[in-house]
CSV table of C-alpha atoms and ligand atoms in Angstrom, one decimal:
chain,number,residue,atom,x,y,z
K,11,MET,CA,-16.0,-13.0,-3.9
K,12,SER,CA,-17.0,-9.7,-5.7
K,13,VAL,CA,-14.5,-6.8,-5.6
K,14,ARG,CA,-15.3,-3.7,-3.4
K,15,VAL,CA,-13.0,-0.9,-3.3
K,16,ARG,CA,-13.1,2.7,-2.1
K,17,LEU,CA,-11.9,6.1,-2.4
K,18,ALA,CA,-11.6,7.8,1.0
K,19,PRO,CA,-10.7,11.3,0.6
K,20,SER,CA,-10.5,13.8,3.4
K,21,PRO,CA,-12.4,17.1,2.5
K,22,THR,CA,-9.5,19.3,3.7
K,23,GLY,CA,-8.8,20.7,0.4
K,24,ASN,CA,-9.9,20.6,-3.2
K,25,LEU,CA,-9.9,17.4,-5.3
K,26,HIS,CA,-6.0,16.8,-5.6
K,27,ILE,CA,-4.3,15.3,-8.6
K,28,GLY,CA,-2.9,12.4,-6.4
K,29,THR,CA,-6.3,11.5,-5.0
K,30,ALA,CA,-7.8,11.8,-8.6
K,31,ARG,CA,-5.3,9.4,-9.8
K,32,THR,CA,-6.0,7.1,-7.0
K,33,ALA,CA,-9.7,7.3,-8.0
K,34,VAL,CA,-9.0,6.5,-11.3
K,35,PHE,CA,-7.1,3.3,-10.4
K,36,ASN,CA,-9.8,2.3,-8.0
K,37,TRP,CA,-12.4,2.9,-10.5
K,38,LEU,CA,-10.7,0.9,-13.3
K,39,PHE,CA,-10.1,-1.9,-10.9
K,40,ALA,CA,-13.7,-2.1,-9.7
K,41,ARG,CA,-15.0,-1.7,-13.1
K,42,HIS,CA,-12.4,-4.4,-14.5
K,43,HIS,CA,-13.8,-7.0,-12.0
K,44,ASN,CA,-17.4,-5.9,-12.3
K,45,GLY,CA,-17.2,-4.7,-8.7
K,46,THR,CA,-18.3,-2.0,-6.5
K,47,PHE,CA,-16.6,1.4,-6.2
K,48,ILE,CA,-17.4,3.3,-2.9
K,49,LEU,CA,-16.9,6.9,-2.0
K,50,ARG,CA,-16.3,7.7,1.5
K,51,ILE,CA,-15.6,11.2,2.9
K,52,GLU,CA,-13.2,11.0,5.9
K,53,ASP,CA,-14.3,14.2,7.6
K,54,THR,CA,-13.6,13.6,11.3
K,55,ASP,CA,-11.0,16.2,11.3
K,56,THR,CA,-13.8,18.9,12.2
K,57,GLU,CA,-11.3,21.8,12.1
K,58,ARG,CA,-9.9,21.2,8.6
K,59,SER,CA,-12.7,19.6,6.9
K,60,LYS,CA,-15.0,21.9,5.0
K,61,PRO,CA,-18.4,21.2,3.1
K,62,GLU,CA,-17.1,23.2,0.1
K,63,TYR,CA,-14.3,20.7,-0.3
K,64,THR,CA,-16.7,17.8,-0.2
K,65,GLU,CA,-18.5,19.5,-3.0
K,66,ASN,CA,-15.2,20.2,-5.0
K,67,ILE,CA,-14.3,16.5,-4.6
K,68,LEU,CA,-17.8,15.1,-5.8
K,69,SER,CA,-17.9,17.5,-8.6
K,70,GLY,CA,-14.3,16.9,-9.8
K,71,LEU,CA,-14.9,13.0,-9.6
K,72,LYS,CA,-18.0,13.5,-11.8
K,73,TRP,CA,-16.4,15.8,-14.3
K,74,LEU,CA,-13.6,13.2,-14.8
K,75,GLY,CA,-16.4,10.4,-15.3
K,76,LEU,CA,-15.6,8.5,-12.2
K,77,ASP,CA,-19.0,7.5,-11.0
K,78,TRP,CA,-19.3,5.6,-7.9
K,79,ASP,CA,-21.8,2.8,-6.8
K,80,GLU,CA,-22.1,3.5,-3.1
K,81,GLY,CA,-21.8,6.6,-0.8
K,82,PRO,CA,-20.7,9.2,-0.3
K,83,TYR,CA,-20.4,8.0,3.2
K,84,PHE,CA,-19.5,10.4,5.8
K,85,GLN,CA,-17.3,9.5,8.7
K,86,SER,CA,-18.8,12.3,10.9
K,87,GLN,CA,-22.1,10.3,10.9
K,88,ARG,CA,-20.6,6.8,11.7
K,89,LEU,CA,-18.9,7.8,15.1
K,90,HIS,CA,-20.9,5.4,17.0
K,91,LEU,CA,-19.2,2.4,15.2
K,92,TYR,CA,-15.8,3.7,15.9
K,93,ARG,CA,-16.8,4.2,19.4
K,94,GLN,CA,-17.9,0.5,19.6
K,95,ALA,CA,-14.7,-0.7,18.1
K,96,ILE,CA,-12.6,1.2,20.5
K,97,GLN,CA,-14.6,-0.2,23.5
K,98,THR,CA,-14.1,-3.7,22.1
K,99,LEU,CA,-10.4,-3.0,21.9
K,100,LEU,CA,-10.4,-1.7,25.6
K,101,ASP,CA,-12.4,-4.4,26.7
K,102,LYS,CA,-10.0,-7.0,25.2
K,103,GLY,CA,-6.9,-5.4,26.4
K,104,TYR,CA,-5.6,-4.3,23.1
K,105,ALA,CA,-6.0,-0.7,24.0
K,106,TYR,CA,-5.6,1.4,27.0
K,107,ARG,CA,-6.0,4.7,28.6
K,108,CYS,CA,-2.9,7.0,28.4
K,109,TYR,CA,-2.8,10.0,30.7
K,110,CYS,CA,0.4,11.6,29.6
K,111,THR,CA,0.2,15.3,29.4
K,112,PRO,CA,1.1,17.2,26.3
K,113,GLU,CA,4.2,18.6,28.3
K,114,GLU,CA,5.1,15.2,29.4
K,115,LEU,CA,5.2,14.1,25.6
K,116,GLU,CA,7.0,17.0,24.6
K,117,ALA,CA,9.7,16.4,27.3
K,118,LEU,CA,10.0,12.8,26.0
K,119,ARG,CA,10.4,14.0,22.5
K,120,GLU,CA,13.1,16.4,23.6
K,121,GLU,CA,15.1,13.5,25.3
K,122,GLN,CA,15.0,11.4,22.5
K,123,LYS,CA,16.2,14.3,20.3
K,124,ALA,CA,19.1,14.9,22.5
K,125,ARG,CA,20.0,11.3,22.3
K,126,ASN,CA,19.6,11.6,18.4
K,127,GLU,CA,16.7,9.0,18.4
K,128,ALA,CA,13.6,9.0,16.2
K,129,PRO,CA,10.6,10.5,18.2
K,130,ARG,CA,8.3,7.7,19.6
K,131,TYR,CA,6.0,7.0,22.5
K,132,ASP,CA,7.7,5.0,25.0
K,133,ASN,CA,4.6,2.9,26.0
K,134,ARG,CA,4.9,4.3,29.6
K,135,HIS,CA,1.3,4.0,30.4
K,136,ARG,CA,0.7,0.7,29.1
K,137,ASN,CA,0.5,-1.0,32.4
K,138,LEU,CA,-0.8,1.4,34.9
K,139,THR,CA,-2.1,0.0,38.2
K,140,PRO,CA,-5.5,0.8,39.3
K,141,GLU,CA,-4.1,3.1,41.9
K,142,GLN,CA,-2.2,5.2,39.4
K,143,ILE,CA,-5.2,5.4,37.2
K,144,ALA,CA,-7.2,6.7,40.2
K,145,GLU,CA,-4.4,9.3,40.9
K,146,PHE,CA,-4.3,10.6,37.3
K,147,GLU,CA,-8.2,10.9,37.3
K,148,ALA,CA,-8.1,12.6,40.5
K,149,GLN,CA,-5.7,15.1,39.2
K,150,GLY,CA,-8.4,15.7,36.5
K,151,ARG,CA,-6.1,14.5,33.7
K,152,LYS,CA,-8.0,13.4,30.7
K,153,PRO,CA,-6.7,10.2,28.8
K,154,VAL,CA,-6.4,9.4,25.1
K,155,ILE,CA,-6.9,5.8,24.0
K,156,ARG,CA,-3.6,4.0,22.8
K,157,PHE,CA,-3.6,0.8,20.7
K,158,LYS,CA,-0.8,-1.5,21.9
K,159,ILE,CA,2.1,-2.2,19.1
K,160,ASP,CA,4.7,-4.6,20.0
K,161,ASP,CA,8.2,-3.6,19.2
K,162,ASP,CA,9.2,-7.2,18.3
K,163,ARG,CA,6.2,-7.7,15.9
K,164,GLU,CA,7.0,-8.1,12.1
K,165,ILE,CA,4.4,-7.0,9.8
K,166,VAL,CA,4.3,-8.6,6.4
K,167,TRP,CA,2.0,-8.2,3.5
K,168,HIS,CA,1.9,-9.1,-0.3
K,169,ASP,CA,1.3,-5.8,-1.8
K,170,LEU,CA,-0.3,-6.2,-5.1
K,171,ILE,CA,1.9,-3.4,-6.7
K,172,ARG,CA,5.0,-3.4,-4.6
K,173,GLY,CA,5.3,-7.3,-3.7
K,174,THR,CA,6.4,-8.3,-0.3
K,175,VAL,CA,6.5,-5.3,2.4
K,176,VAL,CA,7.9,-6.0,5.8
K,177,TRP,CA,7.5,-3.5,8.7
K,178,LYS,CA,9.0,-3.7,12.0
K,179,GLY,CA,6.6,-3.0,14.8
K,180,SER,CA,9.5,-0.9,16.6
K,181,ASP,CA,9.4,1.6,13.4
K,182,LEU,CA,5.7,2.5,14.2
K,183,GLY,CA,6.5,5.0,16.9
K,184,GLY,CA,5.1,3.1,19.8
K,185,ASP,CA,1.5,2.6,20.9
K,186,MET,CA,-0.6,4.6,18.8
K,187,VAL,CA,-3.5,6.9,19.6
K,188,ILE,CA,-6.8,5.8,18.3
K,189,ALA,CA,-9.0,8.3,20.2
K,190,ARG,CA,-8.3,11.9,21.4
K,191,MET,CA,-9.0,13.1,24.9
K,192,PRO,CA,-12.7,13.3,25.7
K,193,GLU,CA,-14.1,16.8,25.4
K,194,SER,CA,-16.9,16.5,28.0
K,195,PRO,CA,-17.0,14.4,31.3
K,196,ASP,CA,-19.8,12.1,30.0
K,197,GLU,CA,-17.6,10.7,27.1
K,198,ALA,CA,-15.7,7.7,27.7
K,199,PHE,CA,-13.2,8.9,25.2
K,200,GLY,CA,-12.9,11.5,22.5
K,201,LEU,CA,-13.0,11.7,18.7
K,202,PRO,CA,-11.6,8.5,17.0
K,203,LEU,CA,-8.6,9.0,15.0
K,204,TYR,CA,-7.8,8.2,11.3
K,205,ASN,CA,-6.2,4.7,11.4
K,206,LEU,CA,-8.9,3.4,13.7
K,207,ALA,CA,-11.7,4.7,11.6
K,208,VAL,CA,-10.4,3.6,8.3
K,209,VAL,CA,-10.2,0.1,9.5
K,210,VAL,CA,-13.7,0.1,11.1
K,211,ASP,CA,-15.1,1.3,7.9
K,212,ASP,CA,-13.2,-0.9,5.5
K,213,ILE,CA,-14.3,-3.8,7.7
K,214,ASP,CA,-17.9,-2.6,7.7
K,215,MET,CA,-18.0,-1.9,4.0
K,216,GLY,CA,-16.5,-5.3,3.2
K,217,ILE,CA,-13.7,-3.8,1.2
K,218,THR,CA,-11.6,-6.3,-0.5
K,219,HIS,CA,-8.9,-4.2,-1.9
K,220,VAL,CA,-7.4,-1.0,-0.5
K,221,ILE,CA,-5.9,0.9,-3.4
K,222,ARG,CA,-4.1,4.1,-2.2
K,223,GLY,CA,-1.1,6.3,-2.3
K,224,GLU,CA,2.3,4.9,-1.1
K,225,ASP,CA,2.4,7.4,1.4
K,226,HIS,CA,0.1,5.3,3.5
K,227,ILE,CA,2.5,2.3,3.7
K,228,ALA,CA,3.2,2.9,7.4
K,229,ASN,CA,-0.3,3.3,8.1
K,230,THR,CA,-1.1,-0.1,6.6
K,231,ALA,CA,1.3,-1.8,8.9
K,232,LYS,CA,-0.5,-0.1,11.7
K,233,GLN,CA,-3.9,-0.9,10.2
K,234,ILE,CA,-3.0,-4.8,9.8
K,235,LEU,CA,-2.6,-4.9,13.6
K,236,LEU,CA,-5.9,-3.2,14.0
K,237,TYR,CA,-7.6,-5.9,11.6
K,238,GLU,CA,-6.0,-8.5,13.8
K,239,ALA,CA,-7.2,-7.1,17.1
K,240,LEU,CA,-10.7,-6.7,15.8
K,241,GLY,CA,-10.7,-10.3,14.5
K,242,ALA,CA,-11.5,-9.3,10.8
K,243,LYS,CA,-10.2,-10.4,7.6
K,244,ILE,CA,-7.3,-8.4,6.2
K,245,PRO,CA,-7.9,-7.1,2.6
K,246,GLU,CA,-5.5,-6.9,0.0
K,247,PHE,CA,-3.3,-3.9,-0.4
K,248,ALA,CA,-2.1,-1.9,-3.3
K,249,HIS,CA,0.1,1.2,-2.8
K,250,THR,CA,0.3,3.3,-5.9
K,251,PRO,CA,3.5,5.4,-6.8
K,252,LEU,CA,3.7,8.9,-6.1
K,253,ILE,CA,3.3,11.5,-8.8
K,254,LEU,CA,6.7,13.4,-9.2
K,255,ASN,CA,7.6,16.7,-10.8
K,256,LYS,CA,10.3,16.8,-13.5
K,257,ASP,CA,13.0,17.1,-10.6
K,258,GLY,CA,11.7,13.8,-9.2
K,259,ARG,CA,10.1,15.3,-6.2
K,260,LYS,CA,6.5,14.9,-5.2
K,261,LEU,CA,4.1,17.0,-7.4
K,262,SER,CA,3.2,19.9,-5.1
K,263,LYS,CA,1.6,23.3,-4.9
K,264,ARG,CA,4.9,24.7,-5.9
K,265,ASP,CA,4.6,23.0,-9.4
K,266,GLY,CA,1.6,25.3,-10.0
K,267,VAL,CA,-1.1,22.6,-9.9
K,268,THR,CA,-2.8,21.3,-6.9
K,269,SER,CA,-6.5,20.5,-7.8
K,270,ILE,CA,-8.3,19.0,-10.6
K,271,ASP,CA,-10.1,22.5,-10.9
K,272,ASP,CA,-6.6,23.8,-11.8
K,273,PHE,CA,-6.3,21.5,-14.8
K,274,ARG,CA,-9.8,22.4,-15.9
K,275,LYS,CA,-9.3,26.0,-15.7
K,276,MET,CA,-6.0,25.6,-17.7
K,277,GLY,CA,-8.1,24.1,-20.6
K,278,PHE,CA,-7.7,20.4,-20.2
K,279,VAL,CA,-10.8,18.4,-21.1
K,280,ALA,CA,-11.8,15.7,-18.6
K,281,PRO,CA,-11.4,12.6,-20.9
K,282,ALA,CA,-7.9,13.7,-21.9
K,283,LEU,CA,-6.9,14.3,-18.2
K,284,ALA,CA,-8.5,11.1,-17.1
K,285,ASN,CA,-6.6,9.1,-19.9
K,286,TYR,CA,-3.4,11.0,-18.7
K,287,MET,CA,-3.8,10.2,-15.3
K,288,THR,CA,-4.3,6.5,-16.1
K,289,LEU,CA,-0.9,6.5,-17.8
K,290,LEU,CA,0.6,8.0,-14.5
K,291,GLY,CA,2.1,4.5,-13.3
K,292,TRP,CA,-0.1,2.2,-15.5
K,293,THR,CA,1.1,0.8,-18.8
K,294,PRO,CA,-1.6,-0.7,-21.0
K,295,PRO,CA,-0.7,-4.2,-22.4
K,296,ASP,CA,-1.3,-3.0,-26.0
K,297,GLY,CA,0.8,0.1,-25.9
K,298,GLN,CA,-2.1,2.4,-26.8
K,299,GLU,CA,-1.9,5.8,-25.4
K,300,ILE,CA,-5.3,7.1,-26.3
K,301,PHE,CA,-8.2,5.4,-24.7
K,302,ASP,CA,-11.3,6.0,-22.8
K,303,LEU,CA,-11.7,4.9,-19.2
K,304,HIS,CA,-13.9,2.2,-20.2
K,305,THR,CA,-11.6,0.8,-22.7
K,306,ALA,CA,-8.8,0.9,-20.1
K,307,ALA,CA,-11.1,-0.9,-17.5
K,308,LYS,CA,-11.1,-3.9,-19.7
K,309,GLN,CA,-7.4,-4.3,-19.7
K,310,PHE,CA,-6.6,-2.8,-16.4
K,311,SER,CA,-4.5,-4.9,-13.9
K,312,LEU,CA,-2.5,-3.7,-10.8
K,313,SER,CA,0.2,-6.0,-12.0
K,314,ARG,CA,0.9,-3.5,-14.7
K,315,VAL,CA,1.2,-0.5,-12.3
K,316,ASN,CA,4.8,0.6,-11.6
K,317,LYS,CA,6.4,0.8,-8.4
K,318,ALA,CA,8.5,3.7,-9.2
K,319,GLY,CA,7.3,7.2,-9.0
K,320,ALA,CA,5.3,8.4,-11.9
K,321,LYS,CA,6.9,11.6,-13.5
K,322,PHE,CA,4.3,14.2,-14.4
K,323,ASP,CA,5.0,15.1,-18.1
K,324,TRP,CA,3.1,18.4,-19.2
K,325,ASP,CA,4.2,17.8,-22.7
K,326,LYS,CA,2.5,14.4,-22.8
K,327,LEU,CA,-0.7,15.7,-21.1
K,328,ASP,CA,-0.7,18.6,-23.8
K,329,TRP,CA,-0.4,16.1,-26.5
K,330,ILE,CA,-3.1,13.9,-25.2
K,331,ASN,CA,-5.3,16.8,-24.8
K,332,SER,CA,-4.8,18.0,-28.3
K,333,GLN,CA,-5.6,14.6,-29.6
K,334,TYR,CA,-9.1,14.9,-28.0
K,335,LEU,CA,-9.7,18.4,-28.9
K,336,HIS,CA,-8.9,17.7,-32.6
K,337,LYS,CA,-11.6,14.9,-32.6
K,338,MET,CA,-14.2,17.1,-31.1
K,339,SER,CA,-16.9,18.8,-33.3
K,340,PRO,CA,-17.4,22.5,-33.1
K,341,GLU,CA,-20.7,21.8,-31.6
K,342,GLU,CA,-19.1,19.9,-28.7
K,343,LEU,CA,-16.4,22.6,-28.3
K,344,LEU,CA,-18.7,25.7,-28.5
K,345,PRO,CA,-19.9,25.2,-24.9
K,346,LEU,CA,-16.3,24.4,-23.6
K,347,ILE,CA,-14.7,27.4,-25.2
K,348,THR,CA,-17.4,29.9,-24.5
K,349,PRO,CA,-16.3,30.5,-20.9
K,350,TYR,CA,-12.8,31.3,-22.0
K,351,TRP,CA,-14.1,33.8,-24.6
K,352,GLN,CA,-16.3,35.4,-22.2
K,353,GLU,CA,-13.6,35.6,-19.6
K,354,ALA,CA,-11.4,37.4,-22.2
K,355,GLY,CA,-14.2,39.9,-22.6
K,356,TYR,CA,-15.1,38.9,-26.2
K,357,GLN,CA,-18.5,40.2,-27.4
K,358,PHE,CA,-20.8,37.9,-29.1
K,359,ASP,CA,-24.5,36.6,-28.9
K,360,LEU,CA,-24.6,32.9,-28.5
K,361,ALA,CA,-28.1,32.9,-30.2
K,362,THR,CA,-27.5,35.0,-33.2
K,363,ASP,CA,-23.9,34.5,-33.7
K,364,ARG,CA,-24.0,30.7,-33.2
K,365,ASP,CA,-23.1,29.6,-36.8
K,366,TRP,CA,-20.2,32.4,-37.0
K,367,LEU,CA,-19.0,31.0,-33.8
K,368,LEU,CA,-19.0,27.5,-34.9
K,369,SER,CA,-17.0,28.4,-38.0
K,370,ILE,CA,-14.4,30.2,-36.0
K,371,ILE,CA,-14.0,27.0,-34.0
K,372,ALA,CA,-13.8,24.9,-37.0
K,373,LEU,CA,-11.1,27.1,-38.3
K,374,ILE,CA,-9.0,27.1,-35.2
K,375,THR,CA,-9.5,23.4,-33.8
K,376,PRO,CA,-6.4,21.9,-35.7
K,377,SER,CA,-4.3,24.4,-33.9
K,378,LEU,CA,-5.8,23.8,-30.4
K,379,THR,CA,-3.7,22.2,-27.6
K,380,ARG,CA,-5.7,23.4,-24.7
K,381,LEU,CA,-9.2,25.1,-24.8
K,382,THR,CA,-7.6,28.4,-23.5
K,383,ASP,CA,-5.7,28.5,-26.7
K,384,ALA,CA,-8.9,29.6,-28.4
K,385,VAL,CA,-8.6,33.0,-26.9
K,386,GLY,CA,-5.4,33.9,-28.7
K,387,LEU,CA,-6.2,32.1,-32.0
K,388,SER,CA,-9.7,33.7,-32.3
K,389,LYS,CA,-8.6,37.0,-30.9
K,390,LEU,CA,-8.7,38.8,-34.4
K,391,PHE,CA,-12.4,38.1,-34.6
K,392,PHE,CA,-13.2,39.8,-31.4
K,393,THR,CA,-10.8,42.7,-31.0
K,394,PRO,CA,-9.3,45.3,-33.2
K,395,VAL,CA,-6.1,44.3,-34.7
K,396,THR,CA,-2.8,46.0,-34.6
K,397,LEU,CA,0.4,45.0,-36.8
K,398,SER,CA,2.7,43.0,-35.1
K,399,GLY,CA,6.5,44.0,-35.6
K,400,GLU,CA,7.0,41.3,-38.3
K,401,ALA,CA,4.0,42.6,-40.1
K,402,LYS,CA,5.0,46.3,-40.0
K,403,GLU,CA,8.3,45.2,-41.4
K,404,PHE,CA,6.6,43.5,-44.3
K,405,VAL,CA,4.5,46.3,-45.0
K,406,ALA,CA,7.4,48.8,-45.1
K,407,GLN,CA,9.7,46.6,-47.0
K,408,THR,CA,7.3,45.0,-49.6
K,409,GLU,CA,6.5,46.4,-53.0
K,410,GLY,CA,2.7,46.3,-53.9
K,411,VAL,CA,1.1,46.1,-50.4
K,412,LYS,CA,-0.9,49.5,-50.8
K,413,GLU,CA,-1.8,48.7,-54.4
K,414,THR,CA,-3.1,45.2,-53.5
K,415,LEU,CA,-5.2,46.6,-50.7
K,416,ASN,CA,-6.5,49.5,-53.1
K,417,HIS,CA,-7.6,46.7,-55.7
K,418,VAL,CA,-9.2,44.5,-52.9
K,419,LEU,CA,-11.2,47.6,-51.6
K,420,ALA,CA,-12.2,48.3,-55.2
K,421,ASN,CA,-13.7,44.9,-55.6
K,422,LEU,CA,-15.1,44.4,-52.3
K,423,ASP,CA,-18.8,45.1,-52.8
K,424,GLY,CA,-21.7,42.7,-52.0
K,425,GLU,CA,-21.5,39.2,-50.8
K,426,LEU,CA,-18.0,37.6,-50.5
K,427,THR,CA,-17.8,33.9,-51.3
K,428,ALA,CA,-14.6,31.8,-51.3
K,429,GLU,CA,-14.6,31.9,-55.3
K,430,LYS,CA,-15.1,35.8,-55.3
K,431,ALA,CA,-12.3,36.1,-52.7
K,432,ASN,CA,-10.0,33.8,-54.8
K,433,GLU,CA,-10.9,35.7,-57.8
K,434,ILE,CA,-9.9,39.1,-56.2
K,435,ILE,CA,-6.6,37.7,-55.3
K,436,LYS,CA,-6.0,36.2,-58.9
K,437,GLN,CA,-6.9,39.5,-60.5
K,438,ALA,CA,-4.6,41.5,-58.1
K,439,THR,CA,-1.6,39.2,-58.9
K,440,LYS,CA,-2.3,39.6,-62.6
K,441,GLU,CA,-3.0,43.1,-62.9
K,442,LEU,CA,-0.3,44.3,-60.4
K,443,LYS,CA,2.3,41.7,-61.6
K,444,LEU,CA,2.7,40.7,-58.1
K,445,LYS,CA,3.4,37.2,-56.6
K,446,LYS,CA,0.4,35.6,-55.3
K,447,GLY,CA,2.2,35.1,-52.0
K,448,THR,CA,2.6,39.0,-51.6
K,449,VAL,CA,-1.1,39.5,-52.5
K,450,MET,CA,-2.1,37.1,-49.9
K,451,ARG,CA,0.1,38.2,-47.3
K,452,SER,CA,-0.8,42.0,-47.7
K,453,ILE,CA,-4.4,40.9,-47.4
K,454,ARG,CA,-3.6,38.8,-44.3
K,455,VAL,CA,-1.5,41.6,-42.6
K,456,ALA,CA,-4.3,44.0,-43.1
K,457,LEU,CA,-7.1,41.7,-41.9
K,458,THR,CA,-5.3,40.0,-39.0
K,459,GLY,CA,-2.1,42.1,-38.2
K,460,GLU,CA,-0.1,39.1,-38.4
K,461,LEU,CA,2.0,37.3,-41.2
K,462,HIS,CA,0.9,33.7,-40.2
K,463,GLY,CA,-2.4,32.2,-39.1
K,464,PRO,CA,-5.2,30.2,-40.0
K,465,ASP,CA,-6.6,29.6,-43.6
K,466,LEU,CA,-6.8,33.0,-45.0
K,467,LEU,CA,-10.0,32.5,-47.1
K,468,GLN,CA,-11.8,31.3,-44.3
K,469,THR,CA,-10.6,33.9,-42.0
K,470,TRP,CA,-11.6,36.7,-44.6
K,471,LEU,CA,-15.1,35.2,-45.1
K,472,LEU,CA,-15.7,35.0,-41.4
K,473,LEU,CA,-14.6,38.8,-41.0
K,474,HIS,CA,-16.5,39.8,-43.9
K,475,GLN,CA,-19.6,38.2,-42.4
K,476,LYS,CA,-19.3,40.7,-39.6
K,477,GLY,CA,-18.4,43.5,-41.9
K,478,LEU,CA,-15.0,43.7,-40.2
K,479,ASP,CA,-12.7,43.2,-43.3
K,480,LYS,CA,-13.4,46.4,-45.1
K,481,PRO,CA,-12.4,48.7,-42.1
K,482,ARG,CA,-9.2,46.8,-41.6
K,483,LEU,CA,-8.2,47.0,-45.1
K,484,GLU,CA,-8.9,50.6,-45.3
K,485,THR,CA,-7.1,51.5,-42.1
K,486,VAL,CA,-3.9,49.9,-43.4
K,487,TYR,CA,-4.3,51.3,-46.8
K,488,GLN,CA,-4.8,54.8,-45.4
K,489,SER,CA,-1.7,54.5,-43.1
K,490,LEU,CA,0.3,53.7,-46.3
K,491,SER,CA,-1.2,56.5,-48.3
K,492,ASN,CA,-0.5,59.0,-45.6
K,493,ASN,CA,3.2,57.8,-45.5
K,494,HIS,CA,3.8,58.1,-49.2
Q,501,LIG,N1,-8.5,9.9,4.2
Q,501,LIG,C1,-7.3,9.4,3.8
Q,501,LIG,C2,-6.5,10.3,2.8
Q,501,LIG,O1,-7.2,11.2,2.2
Q,501,LIG,C3,-7.6,7.9,3.1
Q,501,LIG,C4,-6.3,7.1,3.2
Q,501,LIG,C5,-7.0,5.8,2.7
Q,501,LIG,O2,-7.2,5.6,1.5
Q,501,LIG,O3,-6.9,5.0,3.6
Q,501,LIG,O4,-5.3,10.2,2.5
């Protein structure tokens, strides 16, 4: 039997980190078994589903490298299949029409609340007589379709992550609605609901393993009953642990991230994020923490997925991201960094400045944790500098800054090479009887406004290429001359 798994997102929001992690596990499982990964968009909730969310989900999965083999299928185009199944369930007596009004159901809930009971439907319309039905119809009531759930049923399955799971039928809220009220008189029933549509699709698509978040466990119990009623083989289930924030609560909007887009905008690269998401619940047998998805797929098994919630660890994600960035070439990084530079308003010409930009990237790459760091790290090449507090203090308290700058300016004509820059520093040290560190720091402060930063010679050469070094050295020199 070949493995067939699916990701079934509802397009009611952008691709969420939880859904993306579910996608990663499904993808790894499919690839490990040479199986098929299917994408199904569950868009039957017409009010909340939006095409732009579908777009976002598809592009997010592609960005992460999670290619699918079939689909996307859209549930909104498959309503006839769900209708057929509902009719079958009605014909076989597994489902029935319930004519309760919203007011009656609300009153029931209030009574249960008053008795301190959990809200549940009391199955009151399960055995209506033909006369009662005729009367409700005559009153113009519109029915929903309910699927019978027996209270004394026990539902047991062997979850591939959680082990044996047991649910009581009485904990499932009573007979469940599988289709809404019809919207027009010529409809036998209205829109099919989630649990029914999922089961019909998973049967129709030959899904062998349902891998999804643990928030679906109660749905699984209900769905197993539907498989039985429809006479279909029940797939294997694997419920993945929730992603938790540092306080141990489900990661949510309040933690500042919701969608995969947010992570992209924050400067994480796709392979690093995919790598990190794989580690959110799964432990590779070889203990390696940096791997690509194809390597992980070779080793992947659900038995190494944790039951306990997976804590989202920003430091770890940052570390993984930095590992990926440090291995990338300036050519690879340039198109990824460019949008952040542009957003920061930096002016450059991608065609004529290409080599200069690549050199800047080579210079700052070892300090990158996120792509966004490139903005701050390269700021000195794109915007005028002002001296930091520390730099001002250094200038004010250090003997020889003015003289150093004077010396450099006097020798700064023509082309600047690393050798020449070194020679200037050496000469200044010797002639002015200063420490090399003082000379270098004086130059750095004038060129960059900071006491610390990337390699001084490289920085200087890159500034020189744009004619930016001389005016900066002059400005600081002038200010010192005016003060003395
Ligand atoms: N549409 C459901 C969701 O987005 C799918 C759940 C499932 O995988 O069955 O949560």
